[in-house]
Amino acid sequence: MDTGSGPALQYLLCLAWVAATLPIAAAALPIPAAAGGRFIHGLLCAFSSRGKTVRPSSSSSSKARFTVSQKCFLHFYVVGAVVTTSLLLAIWFYAYMKMTPLMPEQSSYSTIASHLVGGSNSFHLANFWSSRPMEHKYRVWRTVFVLILMEIQVLRRLYETEHVFHYSPSAQMHIIGYLTGIFYYVAAPLSLASSCLPEAIQYLRYQIAEFIVKGRARMPDLSIDPSHLLKPLLKLGWCQWIGAVIFIWGSLHQIRCHAILGSLREHKDSDEYVIPCGDWFSLVSCPHYLAELVIYFGMLVASGGSDIPVWFLYLFVITNLSFAAVQTHKWYLQKFEDYPRSRYAIVPFVC
């Protein structure tokens, strides 16, 4: 097994998150106009604008070529659901088969199979997997737990996009913002799974190679006990359950805030906006973003905080949503003369 593939994947993910975060951070910093601060801020505002924050201009006809309908938000969650489900199934299967003492594998074909997946003559992958320390087994099951939370999040957002939000027919978002969303919902589940994804993929390759060598008739029957799929999750530590409680708390508030936003436009074809009220809207202009911060903080806690890419993922979430919230907050203040001045943008008493 290529033991260096895990750190390499995590390193690439960290670089990707840094590359995505730095432009947003640069636009938020008070860089002098002479040094290009105003240009950077305006450029990023144009790229990240969507819906009501899209600023009309004299060149709107040319800009329209670089925008897509805001209904394309649906694509984010379809991609996120496909990627997260694939990773979850792969790692859950690997955890069930090799990270529990339930089904130890004994194979006389391990040497041949290791040749097919690039192993050495003297190295038996079956011995490698069976010798994993208990700490690593908990790490793999912890990854399964966090991916379940991510799966719940993307499936809920997919449902809300279709059945809760009523996007205006004229609502647009910049193509750069669209591509950033696609990137996010590929990189986020990969970051959550990065600590054990390479070995899980290697195990699946090994199983395919063994199937090729043995043939279907000589492969053992696959027997899955549903209770044993869940038992290891119940034995995880307090971090996972505290993270799950935080995740649920944030999710409940985001569901409520999205319902409020979805109910504001009674006529789906209308472009009229009203001031949202209720739940965390009494404190901030973008409580659904605040709830998102809480949700991903819950995932961070549930992950145990030992995977660097998850920290960079959360840093991007904070930076991106804070920037978007500030722009939305400014729009509300400009749009409504009676807008509550006591509200903050995203974090009460902070921003």
mmCIF file of C-alpha atoms in Angstrom:
data_model
loop_
_atom_site.group_PDB
_atom_site.id
_atom_site.type_symbol
_atom_site.label_atom_id
_atom_site.label_comp_id
_atom_site.label_asym_id
_atom_site.label_seq_id
_atom_site.Cartn_x
_atom_site.Cartn_y
_atom_site.Cartn_z
ATOM 1 C CA MET A 1 0.000 0.000 0.000
ATOM 2 C CA ASP A 2 1.164 3.499 -0.797
ATOM 3 C CA THR A 3 1.151 4.964 2.677
ATOM 4 C CA GLY A 4 2.175 8.371 1.336
ATOM 5 C CA SER A 5 -1.044 8.908 -0.604
ATOM 6 C CA GLY A 6 -2.982 9.974 2.497
ATOM 7 C CA PRO A 7 -0.745 12.921 3.464
ATOM 8 C CA ALA A 8 -0.459 13.878 -0.225
ATOM 9 C CA LEU A 9 -4.236 14.121 -0.563
ATOM 10 C CA GLN A 10 -4.530 16.161 2.620
ATOM 11 C CA TYR A 11 -1.742 18.482 1.454
ATOM 12 C CA LEU A 12 -3.484 19.101 -1.889
ATOM 13 C CA LEU A 13 -6.802 19.771 -0.156
ATOM 14 C CA CYS A 14 -5.155 22.264 2.199
ATOM 15 C CA LEU A 15 -3.609 24.079 -0.766
ATOM 16 C CA ALA A 16 -6.994 24.171 -2.513
ATOM 17 C CA TRP A 17 -8.703 25.668 0.545
ATOM 18 C CA VAL A 18 -5.950 28.257 0.981
ATOM 19 C CA ALA A 19 -6.236 29.226 -2.703
ATOM 20 C CA ALA A 20 -10.014 29.619 -2.309
ATOM 21 C CA THR A 21 -9.809 31.538 0.983
ATOM 22 C CA LEU A 22 -7.022 34.034 0.263
ATOM 23 C CA PRO A 23 -8.894 36.130 -2.362
ATOM 24 C CA ILE A 24 -11.880 36.506 -0.002
ATOM 25 C CA ALA A 25 -9.619 37.466 2.891
ATOM 26 C CA ALA A 26 -7.775 39.961 0.673
ATOM 27 C CA ALA A 27 -11.056 41.567 -0.398
ATOM 28 C CA ALA A 28 -12.140 41.909 3.235
ATOM 29 C CA LEU A 29 -8.909 43.530 4.398
ATOM 30 C CA PRO A 30 -8.565 47.347 4.385
ATOM 31 C CA ILE A 31 -6.106 47.406 1.485
ATOM 32 C CA PRO A 32 -5.472 50.950 0.170
ATOM 33 C CA ALA A 33 -7.102 51.791 -3.153
ATOM 34 C CA ALA A 34 -3.685 52.644 -4.582
ATOM 35 C CA ALA A 35 -2.602 49.056 -3.913
ATOM 36 C CA GLY A 36 -5.624 47.644 -5.697
ATOM 37 C CA GLY A 37 -7.838 47.129 -2.647
ATOM 38 C CA ARG A 38 -10.933 48.667 -4.227
ATOM 39 C CA PHE A 39 -10.433 46.671 -7.414
ATOM 40 C CA ILE A 40 -10.026 43.370 -5.529
ATOM 41 C CA HIS A 41 -13.080 44.064 -3.380
ATOM 42 C CA GLY A 42 -15.243 45.040 -6.359
ATOM 43 C CA LEU A 43 -14.102 42.043 -8.379
ATOM 44 C CA LEU A 44 -14.885 39.594 -5.606
ATOM 45 C CA CYS A 45 -18.245 41.236 -4.935
ATOM 46 C CA ALA A 46 -19.121 40.733 -8.596
ATOM 47 C CA PHE A 47 -18.007 37.089 -8.534
ATOM 48 C CA SER A 48 -19.807 36.243 -5.286
ATOM 49 C CA SER A 49 -22.997 38.239 -5.881
ATOM 50 C CA ARG A 50 -26.215 36.343 -6.364
ATOM 51 C CA GLY A 51 -29.925 37.061 -6.283
ATOM 52 C CA LYS A 52 -30.706 40.390 -4.677
ATOM 53 C CA THR A 53 -27.034 41.387 -4.219
ATOM 54 C CA VAL A 54 -26.350 41.372 -7.973
ATOM 55 C CA ARG A 55 -25.733 44.984 -8.827
ATOM 56 C CA PRO A 56 -27.233 46.256 -12.075
ATOM 57 C CA SER A 57 -24.927 48.197 -14.361
ATOM 58 C CA SER A 58 -24.755 49.669 -17.841
ATOM 59 C CA SER A 59 -22.928 46.579 -19.010
ATOM 60 C CA SER A 60 -25.520 44.177 -17.618
ATOM 61 C CA SER A 61 -26.161 42.683 -21.057
ATOM 62 C CA SER A 62 -22.523 41.652 -21.412
ATOM 63 C CA LYS A 63 -22.358 40.457 -17.795
ATOM 64 C CA ALA A 64 -25.375 38.238 -18.407
ATOM 65 C CA ARG A 65 -23.160 35.994 -20.488
ATOM 66 C CA PHE A 66 -21.187 35.174 -17.337
ATOM 67 C CA THR A 67 -24.153 34.436 -15.072
ATOM 68 C CA VAL A 68 -26.415 31.465 -14.507
ATOM 69 C CA SER A 69 -29.837 31.186 -12.914
ATOM 70 C CA GLN A 70 -29.819 31.041 -9.132
ATOM 71 C CA LYS A 71 -31.896 27.891 -9.484
ATOM 72 C CA CYS A 72 -28.591 26.230 -10.380
ATOM 73 C CA PHE A 73 -27.969 26.067 -6.628
ATOM 74 C CA LEU A 74 -29.615 22.678 -7.070
ATOM 75 C CA HIS A 75 -26.480 21.486 -8.890
ATOM 76 C CA PHE A 76 -24.360 22.100 -5.777
ATOM 77 C CA TYR A 77 -26.370 19.720 -3.678
ATOM 78 C CA VAL A 78 -26.727 17.088 -6.390
ATOM 79 C CA VAL A 79 -22.934 17.044 -6.738
ATOM 80 C CA GLY A 80 -22.523 17.103 -2.959
ATOM 81 C CA ALA A 81 -24.974 14.222 -2.520
ATOM 82 C CA VAL A 82 -23.267 12.093 -5.190
ATOM 83 C CA VAL A 83 -19.749 12.690 -3.840
ATOM 84 C CA THR A 84 -20.698 12.324 -0.170
ATOM 85 C CA THR A 85 -22.764 9.181 -0.764
ATOM 86 C CA SER A 86 -19.950 7.568 -2.756
ATOM 87 C CA LEU A 87 -17.362 8.319 -0.077
ATOM 88 C CA LEU A 88 -19.687 7.258 2.722
ATOM 89 C CA LEU A 89 -20.495 3.897 1.133
ATOM 90 C CA ALA A 90 -16.845 3.179 0.303
ATOM 91 C CA ILE A 91 -15.489 4.039 3.754
ATOM 92 C CA TRP A 92 -18.412 2.481 5.633
ATOM 93 C CA PHE A 93 -17.898 -0.779 3.725
ATOM 94 C CA TYR A 94 -14.158 -0.663 4.445
ATOM 95 C CA ALA A 95 -14.790 0.081 8.126
ATOM 96 C CA TYR A 96 -17.301 -2.750 8.418
ATOM 97 C CA MET A 97 -15.059 -5.299 6.714
ATOM 98 C CA LYS A 98 -11.639 -4.390 8.114
ATOM 99 C CA MET A 99 -12.017 -2.044 11.083
ATOM 100 C CA THR A 100 -13.957 -4.457 13.279
ATOM 101 C CA PRO A 101 -12.950 -7.899 14.589
ATOM 102 C CA LEU A 102 -16.150 -9.381 13.128
ATOM 103 C CA MET A 103 -14.978 -10.672 9.753
ATOM 104 C CA PRO A 104 -11.218 -11.293 9.637
ATOM 105 C CA GLU A 105 -10.104 -11.993 6.109
ATOM 106 C CA GLN A 106 -7.893 -15.007 5.296
ATOM 107 C CA SER A 107 -6.795 -15.171 1.713
ATOM 108 C CA SER A 108 -4.286 -17.408 -0.070
ATOM 109 C CA TYR A 109 -4.534 -15.059 -3.022
ATOM 110 C CA SER A 110 -3.307 -11.955 -1.249
ATOM 111 C CA THR A 111 0.107 -12.000 -2.939
ATOM 112 C CA ILE A 112 -1.360 -12.222 -6.442
ATOM 113 C CA ALA A 113 -3.932 -9.548 -5.657
ATOM 114 C CA SER A 114 -1.282 -7.240 -4.253
ATOM 115 C CA HIS A 115 0.594 -7.528 -7.578
ATOM 116 C CA LEU A 116 -2.512 -6.334 -9.413
ATOM 117 C CA VAL A 117 -2.832 -3.248 -7.202
ATOM 118 C CA GLY A 118 0.874 -2.423 -7.226
ATOM 119 C CA GLY A 119 2.054 -4.191 -4.062
ATOM 120 C CA SER A 120 5.362 -5.978 -3.490
ATOM 121 C CA ASN A 121 5.947 -9.740 -3.476
ATOM 122 C CA SER A 122 6.583 -9.870 0.239
ATOM 123 C CA PHE A 123 3.855 -7.532 1.380
ATOM 124 C CA HIS A 124 0.442 -8.955 2.177
ATOM 125 C CA LEU A 125 -2.330 -6.379 2.303
ATOM 126 C CA ALA A 126 -4.461 -8.665 4.423
ATOM 127 C CA ASN A 127 -1.797 -8.595 7.138
ATOM 128 C CA PHE A 128 -1.614 -4.811 6.881
ATOM 129 C CA TRP A 129 -5.337 -4.332 7.438
ATOM 130 C CA SER A 130 -5.610 -6.909 10.205
ATOM 131 C CA SER A 131 -2.800 -5.243 12.158
ATOM 132 C CA ARG A 132 -4.320 -1.757 12.308
ATOM 133 C CA PRO A 133 -4.246 -0.376 15.873
ATOM 134 C CA MET A 134 -7.485 0.282 17.712
ATOM 135 C CA GLU A 135 -6.919 4.052 17.577
ATOM 136 C CA HIS A 136 -6.906 3.969 13.798
ATOM 137 C CA LYS A 137 -10.076 1.862 13.726
ATOM 138 C CA TYR A 138 -11.844 4.504 15.799
ATOM 139 C CA ARG A 139 -10.535 7.135 13.371
ATOM 140 C CA VAL A 140 -12.103 5.341 10.406
ATOM 141 C CA TRP A 141 -15.453 4.942 12.164
ATOM 142 C CA ARG A 142 -15.257 8.597 13.189
ATOM 143 C CA THR A 143 -14.941 9.467 9.500
ATOM 144 C CA VAL A 144 -18.057 7.413 8.771
ATOM 145 C CA PHE A 145 -19.897 9.327 11.497
ATOM 146 C CA VAL A 146 -18.908 12.739 10.099
ATOM 147 C CA LEU A 147 -19.796 11.718 6.533
ATOM 148 C CA ILE A 148 -23.258 10.716 7.775
ATOM 149 C CA LEU A 149 -23.664 14.260 9.125
ATOM 150 C CA MET A 150 -22.505 15.682 5.778
ATOM 151 C CA GLU A 151 -24.935 13.403 3.950
ATOM 152 C CA ILE A 152 -27.810 14.677 6.097
ATOM 153 C CA GLN A 153 -26.760 18.257 5.365
ATOM 154 C CA VAL A 154 -26.539 17.973 1.567
ATOM 155 C CA LEU A 155 -29.753 15.938 1.252
ATOM 156 C CA ARG A 156 -31.641 18.467 3.378
ATOM 157 C CA ARG A 157 -30.281 21.362 1.317
ATOM 158 C CA LEU A 158 -31.241 19.508 -1.851
ATOM 159 C CA TYR A 159 -34.807 19.158 -0.577
ATOM 160 C CA GLU A 160 -34.988 22.810 0.516
ATOM 161 C CA THR A 161 -33.730 24.073 -2.823
ATOM 162 C CA GLU A 162 -36.548 22.242 -4.595
ATOM 163 C CA HIS A 163 -39.407 22.667 -2.130
ATOM 164 C CA VAL A 164 -38.712 25.574 0.243
ATOM 165 C CA PHE A 165 -37.037 28.331 -1.758
ATOM 166 C CA HIS A 166 -38.872 30.173 -4.512
ATOM 167 C CA TYR A 167 -36.171 31.862 -6.547
ATOM 168 C CA SER A 168 -37.102 34.881 -8.598
ATOM 169 C CA PRO A 169 -37.042 34.242 -12.368
ATOM 170 C CA SER A 170 -34.527 37.082 -12.704
ATOM 171 C CA ALA A 171 -32.253 35.874 -9.878
ATOM 172 C CA GLN A 172 -28.763 35.223 -11.186
ATOM 173 C CA MET A 173 -25.314 34.343 -9.878
ATOM 174 C CA HIS A 174 -21.898 34.774 -11.444
ATOM 175 C CA ILE A 175 -20.360 31.780 -13.171
ATOM 176 C CA ILE A 176 -17.321 32.054 -10.870
ATOM 177 C CA GLY A 177 -19.597 31.765 -7.856
ATOM 178 C CA TYR A 178 -21.283 28.781 -9.483
ATOM 179 C CA LEU A 179 -17.952 27.016 -10.087
ATOM 180 C CA THR A 180 -16.865 27.838 -6.537
ATOM 181 C CA GLY A 181 -20.002 26.120 -5.243
ATOM 182 C CA ILE A 182 -19.276 23.014 -7.311
ATOM 183 C CA PHE A 183 -15.685 23.017 -6.015
ATOM 184 C CA TYR A 184 -16.913 23.329 -2.446
ATOM 185 C CA TYR A 185 -19.282 20.368 -2.580
ATOM 186 C CA VAL A 186 -16.549 18.173 -4.035
ATOM 187 C CA ALA A 187 -13.728 19.322 -1.748
ATOM 188 C CA ALA A 188 -15.745 19.427 1.506
ATOM 189 C CA PRO A 189 -16.642 15.704 1.670
ATOM 190 C CA LEU A 190 -13.157 14.823 0.401
ATOM 191 C CA SER A 191 -11.662 16.838 3.282
ATOM 192 C CA LEU A 192 -13.888 15.102 5.823
ATOM 193 C CA ALA A 193 -12.839 11.706 4.427
ATOM 194 C CA SER A 194 -9.184 12.470 3.653
ATOM 195 C CA SER A 195 -7.626 10.728 6.671
ATOM 196 C CA CYS A 196 -8.679 7.251 5.552
ATOM 197 C CA LEU A 197 -9.929 7.610 1.974
ATOM 198 C CA PRO A 198 -6.726 6.349 0.260
ATOM 199 C CA GLU A 199 -6.645 3.121 2.264
ATOM 200 C CA ALA A 200 -10.379 2.567 1.713
ATOM 201 C CA ILE A 201 -9.897 2.952 -2.047
ATOM 202 C CA GLN A 202 -6.894 0.642 -1.891
ATOM 203 C CA TYR A 203 -8.996 -1.956 -0.085
ATOM 204 C CA LEU A 204 -11.719 -1.754 -2.732
ATOM 205 C CA ARG A 205 -9.088 -2.158 -5.460
ATOM 206 C CA TYR A 206 -7.725 -5.150 -3.608
ATOM 207 C CA GLN A 207 -11.191 -6.701 -3.420
ATOM 208 C CA ILE A 208 -11.714 -6.188 -7.151
ATOM 209 C CA ALA A 209 -8.307 -7.724 -7.895
ATOM 210 C CA GLU A 210 -9.070 -10.718 -5.691
ATOM 211 C CA PHE A 211 -12.409 -11.120 -7.450
ATOM 212 C CA ILE A 212 -10.579 -11.192 -10.788
ATOM 213 C CA VAL A 213 -8.118 -13.811 -9.523
ATOM 214 C CA LYS A 214 -10.640 -16.067 -7.758
ATOM 215 C CA GLY A 215 -13.749 -15.562 -9.819
ATOM 216 C CA ARG A 216 -17.246 -15.222 -8.402
ATOM 217 C CA ALA A 217 -17.653 -18.900 -7.567
ATOM 218 C CA ARG A 218 -14.610 -18.927 -5.260
ATOM 219 C CA MET A 219 -15.322 -15.654 -3.482
ATOM 220 C CA PRO A 220 -16.894 -15.889 -0.009
ATOM 221 C CA ASP A 221 -20.503 -14.790 0.265
ATOM 222 C CA LEU A 222 -20.871 -11.230 1.471
ATOM 223 C CA SER A 223 -22.952 -11.169 4.634
ATOM 224 C CA ILE A 224 -23.780 -7.816 6.204
ATOM 225 C CA ASP A 225 -25.351 -7.592 9.640
ATOM 226 C CA PRO A 226 -27.183 -4.228 9.883
ATOM 227 C CA SER A 227 -26.710 -4.112 13.651
ATOM 228 C CA HIS A 228 -22.946 -4.352 13.249
ATOM 229 C CA LEU A 229 -23.028 -1.468 10.768
ATOM 230 C CA LEU A 230 -24.240 0.787 13.582
ATOM 231 C CA LYS A 231 -22.727 -0.672 16.753
ATOM 232 C CA PRO A 232 -19.236 0.825 16.256
ATOM 233 C CA LEU A 233 -20.815 4.269 15.766
ATOM 234 C CA LEU A 234 -22.460 3.979 19.180
ATOM 235 C CA LYS A 235 -19.084 3.292 20.784
ATOM 236 C CA LEU A 236 -17.462 6.511 19.580
ATOM 237 C CA GLY A 237 -16.292 9.163 22.037
ATOM 238 C CA TRP A 238 -17.964 12.208 23.566
ATOM 239 C CA CYS A 239 -16.533 14.513 20.875
ATOM 240 C CA GLN A 240 -18.667 12.849 18.216
ATOM 241 C CA TRP A 241 -21.887 13.157 20.209
ATOM 242 C CA ILE A 242 -21.226 16.746 21.262
ATOM 243 C CA GLY A 243 -20.487 17.524 17.613
ATOM 244 C CA ALA A 244 -23.742 15.822 16.600
ATOM 245 C CA VAL A 245 -25.731 17.895 19.128
ATOM 246 C CA ILE A 246 -24.142 21.118 17.804
ATOM 247 C CA PHE A 247 -24.877 19.964 14.239
ATOM 248 C CA ILE A 248 -28.547 19.291 15.074
ATOM 249 C CA TRP A 249 -28.891 22.636 16.882
ATOM 250 C CA GLY A 250 -27.527 24.522 13.871
ATOM 251 C CA SER A 251 -29.638 22.461 11.464
ATOM 252 C CA LEU A 252 -32.875 23.171 13.327
ATOM 253 C CA HIS A 253 -32.220 26.916 13.220
ATOM 254 C CA GLN A 254 -31.240 26.800 9.549
ATOM 255 C CA ILE A 255 -34.422 24.884 8.698
ATOM 256 C CA ARG A 256 -36.449 27.557 10.489
ATOM 257 C CA CYS A 257 -34.589 30.457 8.853
ATOM 258 C CA HIS A 258 -34.886 28.932 5.393
ATOM 259 C CA ALA A 259 -38.610 28.450 5.949
ATOM 260 C CA ILE A 260 -38.897 32.144 6.841
ATOM 261 C CA LEU A 261 -36.965 33.209 3.740
ATOM 262 C CA GLY A 262 -38.964 30.837 1.550
ATOM 263 C CA SER A 263 -42.253 32.269 2.824
ATOM 264 C CA LEU A 264 -41.364 35.904 2.100
ATOM 265 C CA ARG A 265 -42.191 35.697 -1.586
ATOM 266 C CA GLU A 266 -45.832 34.654 -1.729
ATOM 267 C CA HIS A 267 -45.880 34.969 -5.501
ATOM 268 C CA LYS A 268 -43.090 32.898 -7.033
ATOM 269 C CA ASP A 269 -42.780 35.204 -10.054
ATOM 270 C CA SER A 270 -42.410 38.364 -7.956
ATOM 271 C CA ASP A 271 -39.192 40.301 -7.437
ATOM 272 C CA GLU A 272 -40.440 42.071 -4.305
ATOM 273 C CA TYR A 273 -38.408 41.772 -1.100
ATOM 274 C CA VAL A 274 -39.512 42.284 2.490
ATOM 275 C CA ILE A 275 -37.619 42.394 5.770
ATOM 276 C CA PRO A 276 -37.375 38.871 7.244
ATOM 277 C CA CYS A 277 -38.264 38.462 10.921
ATOM 278 C CA GLY A 278 -38.283 35.627 13.429
ATOM 279 C CA ASP A 279 -35.803 33.169 14.930
ATOM 280 C CA TRP A 280 -32.204 34.470 14.695
ATOM 281 C CA PHE A 281 -33.299 37.239 12.292
ATOM 282 C CA SER A 282 -33.871 39.333 15.399
ATOM 283 C CA LEU A 283 -30.095 39.292 15.937
ATOM 284 C CA VAL A 284 -28.438 39.124 12.513
ATOM 285 C CA SER A 285 -29.258 39.734 8.864
ATOM 286 C CA CYS A 286 -28.057 36.300 7.733
ATOM 287 C CA PRO A 287 -28.982 33.784 10.439
ATOM 288 C CA HIS A 288 -28.988 30.958 7.873
ATOM 289 C CA TYR A 289 -25.273 31.667 7.389
ATOM 290 C CA LEU A 290 -24.758 31.762 11.148
ATOM 291 C CA ALA A 291 -26.516 28.391 11.376
ATOM 292 C CA GLU A 292 -24.185 27.092 8.656
ATOM 293 C CA LEU A 293 -21.205 28.108 10.773
ATOM 294 C CA VAL A 294 -22.723 26.203 13.699
ATOM 295 C CA ILE A 295 -23.395 23.150 11.513
ATOM 296 C CA TYR A 296 -19.840 22.908 10.215
ATOM 297 C CA PHE A 297 -18.428 23.624 13.660
ATOM 298 C CA GLY A 298 -20.392 20.581 14.798
ATOM 299 C CA MET A 299 -18.738 18.544 12.037
ATOM 300 C CA LEU A 300 -15.336 19.863 13.076
ATOM 301 C CA VAL A 301 -15.929 18.810 16.678
ATOM 302 C CA ALA A 302 -17.279 15.414 15.577
ATOM 303 C CA SER A 303 -14.174 14.843 13.442
ATOM 304 C CA GLY A 304 -12.014 15.099 16.551
ATOM 305 C CA GLY A 305 -10.107 18.109 15.211
ATOM 306 C CA SER A 306 -7.095 16.024 14.189
ATOM 307 C CA ASP A 307 -7.431 16.415 10.403
ATOM 308 C CA ILE A 308 -5.878 19.633 9.093
ATOM 309 C CA PRO A 309 -8.002 19.789 5.893
ATOM 310 C CA VAL A 310 -11.162 19.974 8.032
ATOM 311 C CA TRP A 311 -9.768 23.070 9.778
ATOM 312 C CA PHE A 312 -9.014 24.703 6.421
ATOM 313 C CA LEU A 313 -12.504 23.752 5.237
ATOM 314 C CA TYR A 314 -14.018 25.501 8.250
ATOM 315 C CA LEU A 315 -11.779 28.538 7.737
ATOM 316 C CA PHE A 316 -13.121 28.822 4.191
ATOM 317 C CA VAL A 317 -16.710 28.499 5.442
ATOM 318 C CA ILE A 318 -16.160 31.314 7.965
ATOM 319 C CA THR A 319 -14.445 33.593 5.444
ATOM 320 C CA ASN A 320 -16.850 32.978 2.581
ATOM 321 C CA LEU A 321 -20.080 33.267 4.575
ATOM 322 C CA SER A 322 -18.869 36.297 6.534
ATOM 323 C CA PHE A 323 -18.038 38.146 3.328
ATOM 324 C CA ALA A 324 -21.399 37.216 1.768
ATOM 325 C CA ALA A 325 -23.258 38.196 4.952
ATOM 326 C CA VAL A 326 -21.643 41.632 5.075
ATOM 327 C CA GLN A 327 -22.681 42.288 1.461
ATOM 328 C CA THR A 328 -26.240 41.144 2.189
ATOM 329 C CA HIS A 329 -26.375 43.258 5.342
ATOM 330 C CA LYS A 330 -25.310 46.344 3.363
ATOM 331 C CA TRP A 331 -27.980 45.593 0.762
ATOM 332 C CA TYR A 332 -30.682 45.419 3.438
ATOM 333 C CA LEU A 333 -29.567 48.757 4.919
ATOM 334 C CA GLN A 334 -29.663 50.414 1.493
ATOM 335 C CA LYS A 335 -32.935 48.803 0.433
ATOM 336 C CA PHE A 336 -35.048 49.453 3.543
ATOM 337 C CA GLU A 337 -35.069 52.757 5.408
ATOM 338 C CA ASP A 338 -36.728 51.118 8.397
ATOM 339 C CA TYR A 339 -34.328 48.195 8.553
ATOM 340 C CA PRO A 340 -33.411 47.357 12.209
ATOM 341 C CA ARG A 341 -30.043 48.998 12.902
ATOM 342 C CA SER A 342 -29.468 46.729 15.872
ATOM 343 C CA ARG A 343 -28.926 43.700 13.665
ATOM 344 C CA TYR A 344 -25.428 42.481 12.911
ATOM 345 C CA ALA A 345 -24.412 40.823 9.659
ATOM 346 C CA ILE A 346 -23.740 37.248 10.777
ATOM 347 C CA VAL A 347 -22.372 36.954 14.356
ATOM 348 C CA PRO A 348 -24.211 38.813 17.131
ATOM 349 C CA PHE A 349 -22.155 41.598 18.746
ATOM 350 C CA VAL A 350 -19.157 40.777 16.506
ATOM 351 C CA CYS A 351 -19.869 41.267 12.813
#
